[in-house]
CSV table of C-alpha atoms in Angstrom, one decimal:
chain,number,residue,atom,x,y,z
X,129,MET,CA,300.3,48.5,188.0
X,130,ARG,CA,299.3,52.1,187.3
X,131,HIS,CA,301.3,52.4,184.4
X,132,GLY,CA,299.9,49.4,183.1
X,133,LEU,CA,302.9,46.6,182.9
X,134,ALA,CA,302.1,43.2,182.7
X,135,LEU,CA,303.2,40.4,185.2
X,136,ALA,CA,303.1,37.7,183.2
X,137,THR,CA,306.8,35.6,182.3
X,138,SER,CA,305.8,33.9,179.3
X,139,ALA,CA,306.6,36.6,177.0
X,140,VAL,CA,310.1,36.6,178.1
X,141,ALA,CA,312.6,34.1,177.2
X,142,ALA,CA,314.4,32.1,180.3
X,143,LEU,CA,318.2,31.8,179.3
X,144,VAL,CA,320.4,28.7,180.6
X,145,LEU,CA,323.9,30.3,181.8
X,146,ALA,CA,326.7,29.9,179.9
X,147,ALA,CA,329.8,27.8,180.6
X,148,PRO,CA,331.8,29.2,183.2
X,149,LEU,CA,333.5,32.2,182.4
X,150,ALA,CA,336.9,31.0,182.1
X,151,ALA,CA,337.9,34.3,179.5
X,152,GLY,CA,335.0,36.8,181.2
X,153,PRO,CA,335.4,40.3,182.2
X,154,LEU,CA,336.2,41.3,185.7
X,155,GLN,CA,335.1,44.9,186.2
X,156,THR,CA,335.3,46.6,189.6
X,157,ALA,CA,333.5,49.1,191.6
X,158,VAL,CA,333.3,51.0,194.7
X,159,ALA,CA,330.1,51.8,197.0
X,160,GLU,CA,328.9,55.0,197.9
X,161,HIS,CA,330.2,56.8,200.9
X,162,ASP,CA,330.2,59.9,202.7
X,163,GLU,CA,332.6,62.2,200.6
X,164,PHE,CA,330.2,61.4,197.9
X,165,VAL,CA,327.4,63.1,199.1
X,166,SER,CA,329.4,65.9,200.3
X,167,THR,CA,330.2,69.2,198.4
X,168,ASP,CA,331.2,68.7,194.7
X,169,GLY,CA,334.7,69.7,194.7
X,170,VAL,CA,335.1,66.9,197.3
X,171,ALA,CA,333.0,64.3,195.5
X,172,ASN,CA,334.8,65.1,192.5
X,173,VAL,CA,338.2,64.3,194.0
X,174,ALA,CA,336.6,61.1,195.6
X,175,LEU,CA,335.3,59.8,192.4
X,176,ARG,CA,338.4,60.5,190.3
X,177,ARG,CA,340.5,58.3,193.2
X,178,ILE,CA,338.1,55.9,192.4
X,179,ARG,CA,338.5,56.4,188.6
X,180,ASP,CA,342.5,56.1,188.7
X,181,ALA,CA,342.0,52.9,191.2
X,182,GLY,CA,340.9,50.7,188.0
X,183,ALA,CA,336.6,51.5,188.7
X,184,THR,CA,334.4,51.9,185.9
X,185,ALA,CA,331.6,51.4,188.0
X,186,PHE,CA,329.7,53.3,191.4
X,187,ARG,CA,327.2,51.7,193.2
X,188,VAL,CA,325.1,54.6,194.2
X,189,ASN,CA,321.7,54.7,196.3
X,190,LEU,CA,318.4,55.9,195.5
X,191,LYS,CA,316.7,56.5,198.2
X,192,TRP,CA,312.9,56.4,197.6
X,193,TYR,CA,311.9,58.7,200.4
X,194,GLU,CA,314.1,61.3,199.0
X,195,ALA,CA,311.8,61.7,195.9
X,196,VAL,CA,308.7,62.1,197.4
X,197,PRO,CA,306.9,64.0,199.9
X,198,GLU,CA,306.6,62.8,203.8
X,199,ALA,CA,302.6,62.3,202.5
X,200,ARG,CA,301.0,60.6,199.9
X,201,PRO,CA,299.5,63.5,197.7
X,202,THR,CA,295.9,62.8,197.1
X,203,ASP,CA,295.7,63.4,192.9
X,204,PHE,CA,299.5,61.5,192.8
X,205,HIS,CA,301.1,60.0,189.3
X,206,PRO,CA,303.6,57.8,190.8
X,207,GLY,CA,304.4,56.3,187.3
X,208,ASN,CA,305.2,59.6,185.8
X,209,PRO,CA,308.7,61.2,186.6
X,210,ASP,CA,307.2,64.8,185.8
X,211,ASP,CA,304.9,64.4,188.5
X,212,PRO,CA,305.5,67.9,190.7
X,213,ALA,CA,305.2,65.7,194.0
X,214,TYR,CA,308.5,64.3,192.8
X,215,ASP,CA,312.1,65.7,193.5
X,216,TRP,CA,314.7,64.2,191.5
X,217,THR,CA,317.2,66.7,193.0
X,218,ILE,CA,319.7,64.6,194.8
X,219,PHE,CA,319.8,61.6,192.6
X,220,ASP,CA,320.2,64.0,189.8
X,221,ARG,CA,323.3,65.2,191.3
X,222,LYS,CA,324.6,62.2,192.1
X,223,LEU,CA,324.5,61.0,188.6
X,224,GLU,CA,325.9,64.1,187.4
X,225,LEU,CA,328.8,64.0,189.2
X,226,LEU,CA,329.6,59.8,188.0
X,227,ALA,CA,329.1,60.8,184.5
X,228,ALA,CA,331.5,63.9,184.5
X,229,ASN,CA,333.8,61.4,185.4
X,230,GLY,CA,333.4,58.5,183.6
X,231,LEU,CA,331.7,56.0,185.6
X,232,GLN,CA,328.7,54.0,185.4
X,233,PRO,CA,325.9,53.9,187.8
X,234,ILE,CA,324.6,51.0,189.8
X,235,ALA,CA,321.8,52.2,191.5
X,236,ILE,CA,320.6,50.6,194.1
X,237,VAL,CA,316.6,51.1,195.4
X,238,LYS,CA,315.5,51.1,198.5
X,239,ASP,CA,314.2,52.9,201.5
X,240,PRO,CA,310.5,53.6,201.0
X,241,PRO,CA,308.5,56.3,202.6
X,242,ASP,CA,305.9,55.7,205.1
X,243,TRP,CA,303.4,55.8,203.3
X,244,ALA,CA,304.5,53.0,201.0
X,245,LYS,CA,304.6,50.3,203.5
X,246,ARG,CA,302.7,47.9,204.6
X,247,ALA,CA,302.3,45.8,207.9
X,248,ALA,CA,302.6,42.7,205.9
X,249,THR,CA,305.4,43.6,203.7
X,250,PRO,CA,308.8,45.9,203.2
X,251,ALA,CA,306.5,47.5,200.6
X,252,ASP,CA,303.5,48.0,199.0
X,253,VAL,CA,304.3,46.2,195.5
X,254,GLN,CA,302.2,48.3,193.0
X,255,GLU,CA,303.6,51.7,195.1
X,256,PHE,CA,307.3,50.3,194.3
X,257,GLY,CA,306.8,49.2,190.5
X,258,ASP,CA,305.4,52.5,190.0
X,259,PHE,CA,308.3,54.2,191.2
X,260,VAL,CA,311.0,52.4,189.4
X,261,HIS,CA,309.4,52.7,186.4
X,262,ALA,CA,309.2,56.6,187.0
X,263,ALA,CA,312.9,56.2,187.9
X,264,ALA,CA,313.7,54.1,184.9
X,265,LEU,CA,311.7,56.6,182.5
X,266,ARG,CA,313.5,59.8,183.8
X,267,TYR,CA,316.8,57.9,183.8
X,268,SER,CA,316.3,56.4,180.3
X,269,GLY,CA,318.7,58.6,178.7
X,270,ARG,CA,316.2,60.4,176.5
X,271,SER,CA,315.8,63.8,178.2
X,272,PRO,CA,318.9,66.2,177.4
X,273,GLY,CA,321.3,66.4,180.3
X,274,ILE,CA,319.9,64.2,182.3
X,275,PRO,CA,322.2,60.6,182.4
X,276,ARG,CA,320.6,57.4,181.9
X,277,VAL,CA,320.7,54.0,184.6
X,278,ARG,CA,320.7,50.8,183.3
X,279,PHE,CA,321.7,48.7,186.1
X,280,TRP,CA,318.9,48.7,189.0
X,281,GLN,CA,319.4,46.3,192.2
X,282,VAL,CA,316.3,46.1,194.1
X,283,TRP,CA,317.1,46.5,197.7
X,284,ILE,CA,320.1,45.7,200.0
X,285,GLU,CA,320.7,42.6,202.0
X,286,PRO,CA,317.1,41.7,202.1
X,287,ASN,CA,317.8,38.2,203.8
X,288,VAL,CA,318.5,40.8,206.7
X,289,GLY,CA,315.4,42.0,208.8
X,290,LYS,CA,316.9,45.5,209.7
X,291,PHE,CA,316.7,46.1,206.0
X,292,PHE,CA,313.8,44.0,204.9
X,293,ALA,CA,311.0,43.4,207.3
X,294,PRO,CA,309.4,41.1,208.5
X,295,GLN,CA,311.4,38.2,207.8
X,296,PHE,CA,308.9,35.3,209.3
X,297,VAL,CA,304.9,35.5,209.8
X,298,ASN,CA,303.9,33.0,212.7
X,299,GLY,CA,307.4,31.2,212.6
X,300,ARG,CA,307.1,30.6,208.5
X,301,LEU,CA,309.7,32.3,206.4
X,302,ILE,CA,307.8,34.9,204.1
X,303,ALA,CA,310.8,37.4,203.1
X,304,PRO,CA,311.6,35.3,200.0
X,305,ALA,CA,308.3,35.4,198.6
X,306,LEU,CA,307.8,39.3,199.4
X,307,TYR,CA,311.2,40.1,198.1
X,308,ARG,CA,310.4,38.4,194.7
X,309,ARG,CA,306.9,40.3,194.2
X,310,LEU,CA,309.4,43.5,194.0
X,311,VAL,CA,312.4,41.2,192.0
X,312,ASN,CA,309.6,40.9,189.4
X,313,ALA,CA,307.6,44.3,189.8
X,314,ALA,CA,310.9,46.2,189.1
X,315,ALA,CA,311.9,43.6,185.8
X,316,ASP,CA,308.6,44.6,184.7
X,317,ALA,CA,309.4,48.6,185.0
X,318,VAL,CA,312.7,48.8,183.9
X,319,HIS,CA,312.6,46.1,181.0
X,320,SER,CA,309.4,48.3,179.6
X,321,VAL,CA,311.5,51.4,179.5
X,322,HIS,CA,314.8,49.6,177.6
X,323,PRO,CA,314.7,46.2,177.3
X,324,ASP,CA,318.4,46.2,177.9
X,325,ASN,CA,318.2,47.2,181.5
X,326,ALA,CA,319.1,45.0,184.1
X,327,VAL,CA,317.7,44.0,187.0
X,328,ILE,CA,320.2,42.9,190.1
X,329,ALA,CA,318.7,40.7,192.6
X,330,GLY,CA,319.9,39.2,195.8
X,331,GLY,CA,322.7,41.4,197.4
X,332,PHE,CA,322.7,39.2,200.5
X,333,SER,CA,324.6,39.4,203.8
X,334,PRO,CA,326.8,36.4,203.8
X,335,PHE,CA,326.2,35.1,207.8
X,336,THR,CA,323.4,33.7,209.5
X,337,ASN,CA,322.7,36.2,212.5
X,338,GLU,CA,319.7,35.5,214.8
X,339,ALA,CA,320.3,38.7,217.1
X,340,ALA,CA,320.4,41.1,213.5
X,341,ARG,CA,317.4,38.7,212.3
X,342,ALA,CA,319.8,37.4,209.4
X,343,ILE,CA,318.5,34.8,207.6
X,344,ALA,CA,321.4,32.1,205.4
X,345,PRO,CA,321.8,33.5,202.1
X,346,LEU,CA,321.4,30.1,200.2
X,347,ARG,CA,318.1,29.1,202.4
X,348,PHE,CA,316.5,32.7,201.3
X,349,MET,CA,317.9,31.7,197.8
X,350,ARG,CA,316.8,28.3,197.4
X,351,ASP,CA,312.7,30.1,198.6
X,352,LEU,CA,312.7,32.7,196.5
X,353,LEU,CA,313.7,30.7,193.3
X,354,CYS,CA,312.0,27.6,194.1
X,355,MET,CA,314.7,25.2,194.5
X,356,SER,CA,315.2,22.3,196.8
X,357,LYS,CA,318.7,21.7,198.6
X,358,GLY,CA,321.5,19.5,197.8
X,359,PRO,CA,323.9,18.7,195.1
X,360,ASN,CA,321.2,18.8,192.2
X,361,PRO,CA,318.8,21.3,193.1
X,362,LYS,CA,315.5,20.6,191.8
X,363,PRO,CA,312.3,22.7,191.5
X,364,THR,CA,309.9,22.6,194.7
X,365,CYS,CA,306.8,25.0,193.2
X,366,GLY,CA,305.7,26.9,189.7
X,367,GLU,CA,307.4,30.7,191.0
X,368,ARG,CA,309.5,32.5,188.9
X,369,THR,CA,311.4,35.4,189.3
X,370,LYS,CA,312.8,37.8,187.0
X,371,LEU,CA,316.3,39.3,187.2
X,372,ASP,CA,319.3,39.6,184.6
X,373,ILE,CA,321.8,39.7,187.7
X,374,TRP,CA,322.5,37.8,190.6
X,375,SER,CA,324.4,39.4,193.3
X,376,HIS,CA,326.0,38.5,196.7
X,377,HIS,CA,328.2,40.0,199.6
X,378,PRO,CA,330.7,37.4,200.3
X,379,TYR,CA,332.4,38.8,203.3
X,380,THR,CA,334.9,36.0,204.4
X,381,SER,CA,336.3,35.2,207.6
X,382,GLY,CA,339.5,33.8,206.3
X,383,GLY,CA,341.4,34.2,203.3
X,384,PRO,CA,339.9,33.9,199.7
X,385,THR,CA,339.6,30.1,199.5
X,386,HIS,CA,337.7,30.1,203.0
X,387,SER,CA,334.4,28.7,203.6
X,388,ALA,CA,331.9,29.9,205.7
X,389,ASN,CA,331.1,28.0,209.1
X,390,LEU,CA,327.4,27.1,208.7
X,391,PRO,CA,326.7,25.3,205.6
X,392,ASP,CA,324.1,27.7,204.4
X,393,ASP,CA,326.4,31.3,204.4
X,394,VAL,CA,328.1,32.2,202.0
X,395,SER,CA,332.0,33.6,202.0
X,396,LEU,CA,334.9,33.4,199.2
X,397,GLY,CA,335.2,29.7,199.3
X,398,ASP,CA,331.3,29.1,199.1
X,399,LEU,CA,330.7,31.1,195.4
X,400,PRO,CA,331.2,28.1,193.5
X,401,GLU,CA,327.8,26.5,195.4
X,402,MET,CA,326.0,29.8,194.9
X,403,ARG,CA,326.7,29.7,191.1
X,404,ARG,CA,325.4,26.0,191.2
X,405,LEU,CA,322.4,26.7,193.0
X,406,LEU,CA,322.1,30.1,190.3
X,407,GLU,CA,322.7,27.9,187.1
X,408,ALA,CA,320.1,25.2,188.0
X,409,ALA,CA,317.3,28.1,188.6
X,410,VAL,CA,318.0,29.1,184.9
X,411,LYS,CA,318.1,25.7,183.8
X,412,ALA,CA,314.6,24.8,185.2
X,413,HIS,CA,313.6,28.3,183.9
X,414,HIS,CA,312.9,29.8,187.5
X,415,VAL,CA,315.0,32.5,186.6
X,416,VAL,CA,313.7,34.5,183.8
X,417,SER,CA,315.4,36.9,181.9
X,418,SER,CA,316.1,38.3,178.2
X,419,GLN,CA,319.8,38.6,178.7
X,420,HIS,CA,322.5,36.4,179.4
X,421,VAL,CA,322.2,36.3,183.2
X,422,ARG,CA,325.4,38.2,185.4
X,423,PHE,CA,326.5,37.2,188.6
X,424,TRP,CA,328.0,40.2,190.5
X,425,VAL,CA,329.4,41.3,193.8
X,426,THR,CA,328.2,44.5,194.9
X,427,GLU,CA,329.9,44.8,198.1
X,428,PHE,CA,333.2,43.0,199.6
X,429,SER,CA,336.3,43.7,201.6
X,430,TRP,CA,338.5,43.3,204.7
X,431,ASP,CA,339.2,45.6,207.4
X,432,THR,CA,342.7,46.3,207.9
X,433,LYS,CA,345.7,46.7,210.8
X,434,PRO,CA,346.6,49.1,211.1
X,435,PRO,CA,344.4,51.6,211.8
X,436,ASP,CA,341.9,48.6,213.5
X,437,PRO,CA,343.9,46.4,215.7
X,438,ARG,CA,341.4,43.7,215.2
X,439,GLY,CA,341.4,44.1,211.4
X,440,LEU,CA,343.8,41.7,208.9
X,441,PRO,CA,347.7,43.2,208.9
X,442,VAL,CA,347.5,45.1,205.4
X,443,LEU,CA,350.0,43.4,203.5
X,444,LEU,CA,348.3,40.3,204.0
X,445,GLN,CA,344.9,41.7,203.5
X,446,ALA,CA,346.5,43.3,199.9
X,447,ARG,CA,347.7,40.0,198.8
X,448,TRP,CA,344.3,38.0,199.7
X,449,THR,CA,342.4,41.0,198.1
X,450,SER,CA,344.2,40.3,194.5
X,451,GLU,CA,343.3,36.6,195.1
X,452,ALA,CA,340.2,37.0,196.0
X,453,LEU,CA,339.2,39.0,192.7
X,454,TYR,CA,341.0,36.0,191.1
X,455,ARG,CA,339.0,33.8,192.9
X,456,MET,CA,335.8,35.6,192.0
X,457,TRP,CA,336.4,35.7,188.7
X,458,LYS,CA,337.4,32.2,188.3
X,459,ALA,CA,333.7,31.5,190.4
X,460,GLY,CA,332.4,33.6,187.5
X,461,ILE,CA,331.9,36.8,189.0
X,462,SER,CA,332.0,39.7,186.0
X,463,LEU,CA,332.0,42.8,188.5
X,464,VAL,CA,333.3,43.4,192.1
X,465,THR,CA,332.4,46.2,194.2
X,466,TRP,CA,334.6,47.1,197.0
X,467,LEU,CA,333.1,48.5,200.4
X,468,GLN,CA,335.0,52.2,201.0
X,469,LEU,CA,337.3,54.4,199.0
X,470,ARG,CA,338.6,55.8,202.7
X,471,ASP,CA,338.7,54.6,205.9
X,472,ALA,CA,336.1,55.9,208.2
X,473,PRO,CA,336.7,58.0,211.4
X,474,TYR,CA,338.4,55.9,213.8
X,475,PRO,CA,337.4,54.4,216.7
X,476,GLY,CA,334.2,56.3,216.5
X,477,ASN,CA,333.6,53.9,213.2
X,478,SER,CA,334.6,50.7,213.1
X,479,VAL,CA,335.1,50.0,209.1
X,480,GLN,CA,338.4,50.3,208.4
X,481,SER,CA,338.4,48.6,204.5
X,482,GLY,CA,339.0,51.6,202.5
X,483,LEU,CA,341.6,51.8,199.6
X,484,TYR,CA,343.3,55.1,201.5
X,485,TYR,CA,344.0,55.6,205.4
X,486,ARG,CA,342.0,58.7,206.3
X,487,GLY,CA,343.7,61.5,206.7
X,488,ALA,CA,342.5,65.0,208.8
X,489,THR,CA,341.2,65.7,205.2
X,490,LEU,CA,340.9,63.7,201.9
X,491,GLN,CA,343.8,65.4,200.6
X,492,ALA,CA,346.3,64.0,203.4
X,493,ASP,CA,344.7,60.6,203.0
X,494,ARG,CA,347.3,58.0,202.4
X,495,ARG,CA,347.4,55.0,199.8
X,496,LYS,CA,346.9,51.4,201.5
X,497,PRO,CA,349.1,48.5,199.3
X,498,THR,CA,345.7,47.4,198.9
X,499,LEU,CA,344.8,50.1,196.0
X,500,ASN,CA,347.2,48.7,193.9
X,501,ALA,CA,346.2,45.1,194.8
X,502,PHE,CA,342.7,46.1,193.9
X,503,ARG,CA,343.7,48.3,190.5
X,504,PHE,CA,345.7,45.9,189.5
X,505,PRO,CA,345.1,42.3,190.5
X,506,PHE,CA,348.0,39.4,190.2
X,507,VAL,CA,348.3,36.1,191.4
X,508,ALA,CA,351.5,33.5,191.2
X,509,LEU,CA,349.7,30.2,192.5
X,510,GLY,CA,351.9,27.2,193.3
X,511,GLU,CA,349.9,24.4,192.4
X,512,SER,CA,351.1,20.6,192.0
X,513,GLY,CA,354.4,21.4,190.5
X,514,SER,CA,353.2,24.2,188.5
X,515,ILE,CA,352.5,27.6,189.1
X,516,LEU,CA,348.9,29.5,188.0
X,517,VAL,CA,349.9,32.9,186.8
X,518,TRP,CA,347.0,35.3,186.6
X,519,GLY,CA,345.8,39.0,186.4
X,520,ARG,CA,344.0,42.0,185.1
X,521,THR,CA,344.9,45.1,184.3
X,522,PRO,CA,344.3,48.8,185.4
X,523,ALA,CA,340.4,48.9,184.1
X,524,GLY,CA,340.9,45.7,182.2
X,525,ARG,CA,342.5,47.6,179.0
X,526,PRO,CA,344.0,45.1,176.8
X,527,ALA,CA,347.9,45.3,176.7
X,528,ARG,CA,351.0,43.3,176.3
X,529,VAL,CA,352.0,42.5,180.0
X,530,VAL,CA,355.6,41.3,181.3
X,531,VAL,CA,355.9,39.2,184.1
X,532,GLU,CA,358.9,39.5,185.8
X,533,ARG,CA,360.8,37.8,188.8
X,534,SER,CA,362.8,38.6,191.9
X,535,SER,CA,366.5,38.1,192.1
X,536,ALA,CA,369.5,39.6,193.4
X,537,ARG,CA,369.8,42.2,190.4
X,538,GLY,CA,366.3,43.6,191.1
X,539,TRP,CA,363.6,42.3,188.3
X,540,ARG,CA,363.8,40.5,185.6
X,541,PRO,CA,361.6,39.4,182.7
X,542,PHE,CA,360.0,36.4,183.6
X,543,LEU,CA,357.1,35.9,180.6
X,544,THR,CA,355.7,37.8,178.2
X,545,MET,CA,352.1,37.7,177.1
X,546,ARG,CA,349.4,39.8,175.7
X,547,THR,CA,346.1,40.0,177.5
X,548,ASP,CA,342.4,39.1,176.2
X,549,ARG,CA,340.1,42.1,175.3
X,550,TYR,CA,338.9,42.2,178.8
X,551,GLY,CA,342.7,43.0,180.3
X,552,ILE,CA,342.8,39.5,181.4
X,553,PHE,CA,346.3,37.5,181.0
X,554,THR,CA,346.8,33.8,182.7
X,555,ARG,CA,349.4,31.1,182.3
X,556,ARG,CA,350.0,28.2,183.7
X,557,ILE,CA,353.8,27.1,183.9
X,558,ALA,CA,356.4,24.7,185.2
X,559,ALA,CA,357.9,25.7,188.6
X,560,GLY,CA,361.3,24.8,187.8
X,561,GLU,CA,363.5,26.7,190.2
X,562,THR,CA,360.7,29.0,190.5
X,563,SER,CA,359.2,27.7,193.7
X,564,ARG,CA,360.0,30.4,195.8
X,565,GLY,CA,360.7,34.4,195.7
X,566,TYR,CA,358.4,37.0,194.2
X,567,LEU,CA,356.8,37.5,191.0
X,568,ARG,CA,354.7,40.6,190.1
X,569,ALA,CA,353.7,41.8,186.4
X,570,ARG,CA,354.2,44.8,184.4
X,571,VAL,CA,352.1,46.6,181.4
X,572,ALA,CA,354.8,47.0,178.6
X,573,GLY,CA,354.9,50.6,177.7
X,574,ALA,CA,355.3,53.4,179.4
X,575,GLY,CA,353.3,57.0,180.2
X,576,GLU,CA,349.7,57.1,181.5
X,577,ALA,CA,349.1,53.3,180.2
X,578,ALA,CA,352.4,51.8,182.0
X,579,ALA,CA,351.2,50.2,185.4
X,580,THR,CA,353.1,47.7,187.9
X,581,SER,CA,351.2,45.2,190.4
X,582,ARG,CA,352.3,44.2,193.5
X,583,PRO,CA,355.1,41.6,194.0
X,584,PHE,CA,353.1,38.3,194.7
X,585,SER,CA,355.3,35.5,196.9
X,586,LEU,CA,355.4,32.3,195.9
X,587,VAL,CA,355.3,31.2,199.2
X,588,ARG,CA,351.7,30.9,200.2
X,589,PRO,CA,350.8,32.2,204.3
X,590,PRO,CA,348.3,29.9,206.0
X,591,ASP,CA,344.8,30.8,206.3
X,592,ARG,CA,344.1,32.1,209.4
X,593,PHE,CA,340.6,33.0,211.2
X,594,VAL,CA,340.1,36.9,211.2
X,595,SER,CA,336.6,39.2,211.3
X,596,PRO,CA,336.1,40.8,207.8
X,597,PHE,CA,334.8,43.9,209.9
X,598,GLY,CA,337.5,44.1,212.4
């Protein structure tokens, strides 16, 4: 590397993941959208809505080609963020908007310029490491007026040929090894600037798709982390991957407990299997980090009907959203990113998974029931003669919570409890006579801190097949 970063891993401690995160946090985030790169006025309205939806973070794109010239200068010093060839204007503006609205950036580094691509790899490793080092220096928090970035994701869906190519050479899968080199270069770059910076790897598409040249996520993950297949994964090579956070996109063609059709694909119901593989790799010292290794979801949603006639009925989607957040938290996920703030224009764009129905203008948008399910997830699940109550207050703020039961006279208090420091509350109670009807949760108090969840039926709807993308 031209910036002198060592690629050796011996100086970095490998940490075993902690026990299942039964008392851990659950943050939420929203991914970058068209409104965010519009005018500042529109962007601020959108970002305030995201903050009001209980999110504390925002997934933002750092497109490499936007910060550099079309042709590589001969006297370029790519590890130096102050080199005159760099133009950070676009990303600076994004970070300033996020800082003004109190949202933590999760930066995805992707889209190299043509001169940084190579025939046998999606990007030159040295060029990539230099660029990430320059970005980490610029956004280190040391320069007045320039916000800090702590979280750095390497690429998006690298198991998909559309985004990361080549996947194969002469019939041999090579993409995991190529991706490992980029992840390790990014880790060296950002950790040399701040030891508590975090590198995010993975961010996989959940499904095998031959037409899109998409490799099954568990197959890619095993090759990346050099681990065997099976219930007790073992090391298969001596390579190590430097990462602090593992990420996935668990889109699901059914409900919150639904598993993918193919054995190496990973939807919501398969997240525990992905976590077991991650834990095994950490235990084998094939994942290297000086931090506690975390498990995140950096993209997820279902499309709704309306507006998409092939989407999931919106009230069922709202229920599934609350339960999906619970299932992800139970699987050890500590951050979940929703794909869209508002629906895309329909029918020109098929993605209709917004927290808002799209109006003629941003101001004319209408809230979906999904918004409250995402903001204040709450479930009441009947299991073996008892009811599991679980929820997370908006933005994860500690509070006293009242669980209420529906009755002929309206909502009646049923249970009161305090959350943990992450705004999580959970209790298993005897079902008794409460085997039907609805429960909901309410944050005790008044004013801005008060909030009420969506009612959650104690009668579980059957699972059903639905395309998550309508």
